Coordinates of C-alpha atoms in Angstrom, one line a residue:
M1 CA 19.0 0.8 -11.8
Y2 CA 16.0 2.2 -13.0
S3 CA 14.0 5.3 -14.1
L4 CA 10.7 5.5 -14.7
S5 CA 8.8 7.6 -17.9
N6 CA 6.2 10.1 -16.8
R7 CA 4.0 8.2 -18.3
N8 CA 4.1 5.2 -16.2
R9 CA 5.0 8.0 -13.2
R10 CA 1.3 9.2 -13.8
K11 CA 0.4 5.3 -13.9
F12 CA 1.6 4.4 -10.7
Q13 CA 1.3 7.4 -8.8
K14 CA -2.8 8.0 -9.6
H15 CA -3.6 5.0 -8.2
W16 CA -1.3 4.8 -5.5
L17 CA -3.0 8.2 -4.4
N18 CA -6.8 7.2 -5.4
F19 CA -5.9 3.6 -2.7
R20 CA -4.6 5.9 0.0
L21 CA -7.3 8.1 -0.3
Y22 CA -10.2 5.8 -0.2
S23 CA -8.2 3.9 3.0
R24 CA -8.6 7.3 5.0
Q25 CA -11.1 7.4 3.9
V26 CA -12.5 4.1 5.3
I27 CA -10.7 4.8 8.1
D28 CA -13.7 7.5 8.6
Q29 CA -16.4 5.4 7.4
P30 CA -15.3 1.9 8.4
M31 CA -19.1 0.7 7.6
N32 CA -19.0 2.7 4.4
M33 CA -19.4 -0.1 1.1
D34 CA -19.3 2.2 -1.3
I35 CA -16.5 3.2 0.1
H36 CA -14.7 0.3 0.9
T37 CA -15.8 -1.6 -3.0
S38 CA -13.8 1.8 -4.6
R39 CA -10.8 0.9 -2.5
I40 CA -10.4 -2.5 -3.6
M41 CA -11.2 -1.5 -7.4
A42 CA -8.3 1.2 -7.3
A43 CA -6.3 -2.0 -5.6
M44 CA -7.1 -4.5 -8.6
E45 CA -5.1 -1.6 -10.8
L46 CA -1.6 -1.9 -8.5
D47 CA 0.8 -4.6 -9.6
E48 CA 0.9 -5.8 -6.0
K49 CA -1.8 -8.1 -4.3
E50 CA -0.9 -7.5 -0.9
P51 CA -3.1 -4.0 -0.2
L52 CA -5.7 -6.2 -2.2
Q53 CA -6.1 -8.6 0.3
G54 CA -6.2 -5.9 2.9
A55 CA -8.9 -4.0 1.4
L56 CA -11.0 -6.7 1.6
A57 CA -10.3 -7.8 4.7
D58 CA -11.3 -4.5 6.1
M59 CA -14.4 -4.8 3.9
F60 CA -15.3 -8.0 5.1
Y61 CA -14.3 -6.5 9.0
G62 CA -16.6 -3.2 8.5
C63 CA -19.4 -4.0 7.1
W64 CA -19.3 -7.8 8.4
F65 CA -23.9 -7.8 9.1
D66 CA -23.7 -7.3 4.4
V67 CA -21.3 -9.8 3.8
P68 CA -23.9 -12.6 2.5
Y69 CA -25.5 -10.1 0.4
F70 CA -22.1 -9.0 -1.3
G71 CA -19.2 -11.5 -0.8
D72 CA -19.5 -13.7 -3.8
R73 CA -20.0 -10.9 -6.1
M74 CA -17.1 -9.1 -4.9
L75 CA -15.0 -12.0 -5.3
N76 CA -16.0 -12.9 -8.6
Q77 CA -14.5 -9.6 -9.7
V78 CA -11.2 -10.1 -7.7
R79 CA -10.6 -13.8 -7.8
E80 CA -7.7 -13.4 -10.7
K81 CA -5.7 -11.7 -8.5
L82 CA -6.2 -14.2 -5.0
T83 CA -4.8 -17.1 -4.5
P84 CA -7.1 -20.2 -3.6
T85 CA -6.2 -19.6 -0.5
L86 CA -7.3 -16.4 -0.1
L87 CA -10.3 -17.1 -1.8
Q88 CA -11.4 -19.7 0.7
G89 CA -10.4 -18.0 3.4
F90 CA -13.1 -15.3 2.3
D91 CA -15.2 -17.3 1.5
Q92 CA -15.6 -19.4 4.7
C93 CA -17.0 -15.6 5.8
I94 CA -19.5 -15.7 3.3
N95 CA -21.0 -19.5 3.0
H96 CA -19.4 -20.7 6.3
G97 CA -20.8 -18.3 9.2
E98 CA -17.1 -17.4 9.8
Y99 CA -15.8 -13.4 10.3
V100 CA -12.9 -11.2 10.1
F101 CA -12.0 -10.3 13.3
K102 CA -9.5 -7.2 14.4
V103 CA -6.5 -9.5 14.1
S104 CA -7.1 -12.0 11.7
H105 CA -5.0 -14.5 9.0
L106 CA -6.6 -12.2 6.0
A107 CA -5.4 -8.8 6.9
T108 CA -2.1 -7.5 5.6
R109 CA -0.2 -4.4 6.2
W110 CA -2.2 -2.5 4.3
S111 CA -5.3 -3.3 5.8
V112 CA -6.6 -0.1 7.8
L113 CA -9.7 -1.7 9.9
V114 CA -7.6 -4.9 11.2
S115 CA -3.8 -6.0 11.7
P116 CA -2.3 -9.2 10.8
S117 CA -2.1 -12.1 12.5
M118 CA 1.7 -12.3 14.0
N119 CA 2.2 -15.9 11.5
T120 CA 1.0 -13.6 8.7
Y121 CA 2.5 -10.2 9.8
Q122 CA 5.1 -12.5 10.2
H123 CA 5.6 -13.6 6.3
Q124 CA 4.9 -9.9 5.1
L125 CA 8.4 -8.4 6.6
R126 CA 10.0 -10.9 4.6
V127 CA 9.3 -8.7 1.3
S128 CA 10.3 -10.0 -2.7
T129 CA 12.8 -8.5 -5.1
D130 CA 9.3 -7.2 -6.8
D131 CA 7.9 -6.4 -4.1
S132 CA 10.5 -3.9 -3.3
K133 CA 10.8 -3.0 -7.2
V134 CA 7.0 -2.2 -7.1
V135 CA 7.4 -0.2 -3.7
A136 CA 11.0 2.0 -5.4
Q137 CA 8.2 2.8 -8.2
M138 CA 5.4 4.0 -6.5
T139 CA 6.9 6.2 -4.3
I140 CA 9.5 7.8 -6.9
A141 CA 6.2 8.4 -9.0
S142 CA 4.3 10.0 -6.3
L143 CA 7.4 12.2 -5.7
L144 CA 8.4 13.3 -8.3
D145 CA 4.9 14.4 -10.1
I146 CA 4.0 16.4 -6.6
M147 CA 7.3 18.6 -7.4
E148 CA 5.8 19.3 -11.0
E149 CA 2.5 20.1 -9.9
E150 CA 1.3 24.0 -8.6
D151 CA -0.1 23.9 -5.9
D152 CA 0.4 25.4 -2.6
P153 CA 4.3 25.2 -1.6
E154 CA 3.0 24.2 1.8
D155 CA 0.3 21.8 0.5
Q156 CA 2.9 20.0 -1.4
A157 CA 6.0 19.9 1.4
E158 CA 2.7 18.0 3.6
Q159 CA 2.9 15.5 0.5
I160 CA 6.0 14.6 0.4
A161 CA 6.8 14.5 4.0
E162 CA 3.6 11.8 4.3
I163 CA 4.7 9.8 1.2
E164 CA 8.5 9.9 3.2
E165 CA 7.2 8.8 6.2
E166 CA 5.4 6.2 4.3
F167 CA 8.4 4.8 2.9
F168 CA 10.7 5.3 5.5
N169 CA 8.6 2.9 8.6
H170 CA 8.0 0.6 5.2
C171 CA 12.0 0.4 4.3
V172 CA 13.0 0.5 8.3
V173 CA 10.2 -2.6 9.4
C174 CA 10.5 -5.1 6.5
H175 CA 14.3 -4.6 6.4
D176 CA 14.0 -3.1 2.6
R177 CA 17.4 -2.2 2.4
L178 CA 16.7 -2.8 -1.8
A179 CA 14.0 -0.2 -2.6
F180 CA 15.4 2.5 -0.4
S181 CA 18.2 2.5 -2.5
M182 CA 16.1 2.3 -5.5
V183 CA 14.6 5.9 -4.1
W184 CA 17.6 7.1 -2.9
W185 CA 19.2 6.6 -6.5
E186 CA 17.2 7.9 -8.8
M187 CA 15.9 10.3 -6.7
S188 CA 19.3 12.1 -6.2
K189 CA 19.1 12.1 -9.7
N190 CA 16.6 14.5 -9.5
K191 CA 18.2 16.5 -6.7
W192 CA 16.3 15.8 -4.4
D193 CA 17.0 17.5 -1.3
F194 CA 17.4 14.5 0.9
N195 CA 16.4 15.8 4.9
D196 CA 17.3 14.6 8.3
K197 CA 14.7 11.5 8.1
W198 CA 16.8 10.5 4.7
L199 CA 20.1 10.8 6.0
E200 CA 19.2 9.2 9.2
T201 CA 17.5 6.0 7.4
K202 CA 20.6 5.9 4.9
E203 CA 23.0 5.0 8.1
Y204 CA 20.6 2.5 10.1
F205 CA 20.9 0.7 6.8
A206 CA 24.8 1.4 6.8
K207 CA 24.8 0.0 10.6
Q208 CA 23.2 -3.3 9.5
A209 CA 25.6 -4.2 6.7
A210 CA 28.8 -3.3 8.6

């Protein structure tokens, strides 16, 4: 197992919380180019590539009318983290008159305005060991740093509940037992108060392994 240093924890928390903040703002203002751009820049700082792809798909959907004007410039900024196939897919929207629709093969589970097609979704359910480690690191960083902050207890509880719910959903939907085990192990060392949802998820994986 591993243990995150305070420095790494804060790095993961900062970028991940920024991405989540901009994701909520995109839902409220789906045609706001500035918010989409800020979300994409936050995604560039994450180790995973799917949040970036998902954020781009949302931008191409919400700001479809501006795609011919900003598309090439945006892709040039992020191309280092996209595969040639994805670059080609987004280029089709910029230069060949195609669009990102409500259900799209360019969307990912991190998209908030559009949904991945069934083929894409099934592929994303198969998480790798690296994916599991990244999810675990981000979850641990967020939870521990919130506990170290001197915020209002009610605000802390709300933030923790939101992070935990996202994590549980990921673990169950993606069958990510490794990420759950990593977070459980690390949080146990920090004497975390495991509520019923933690225990239910643990029981879920125990039954899957039986």
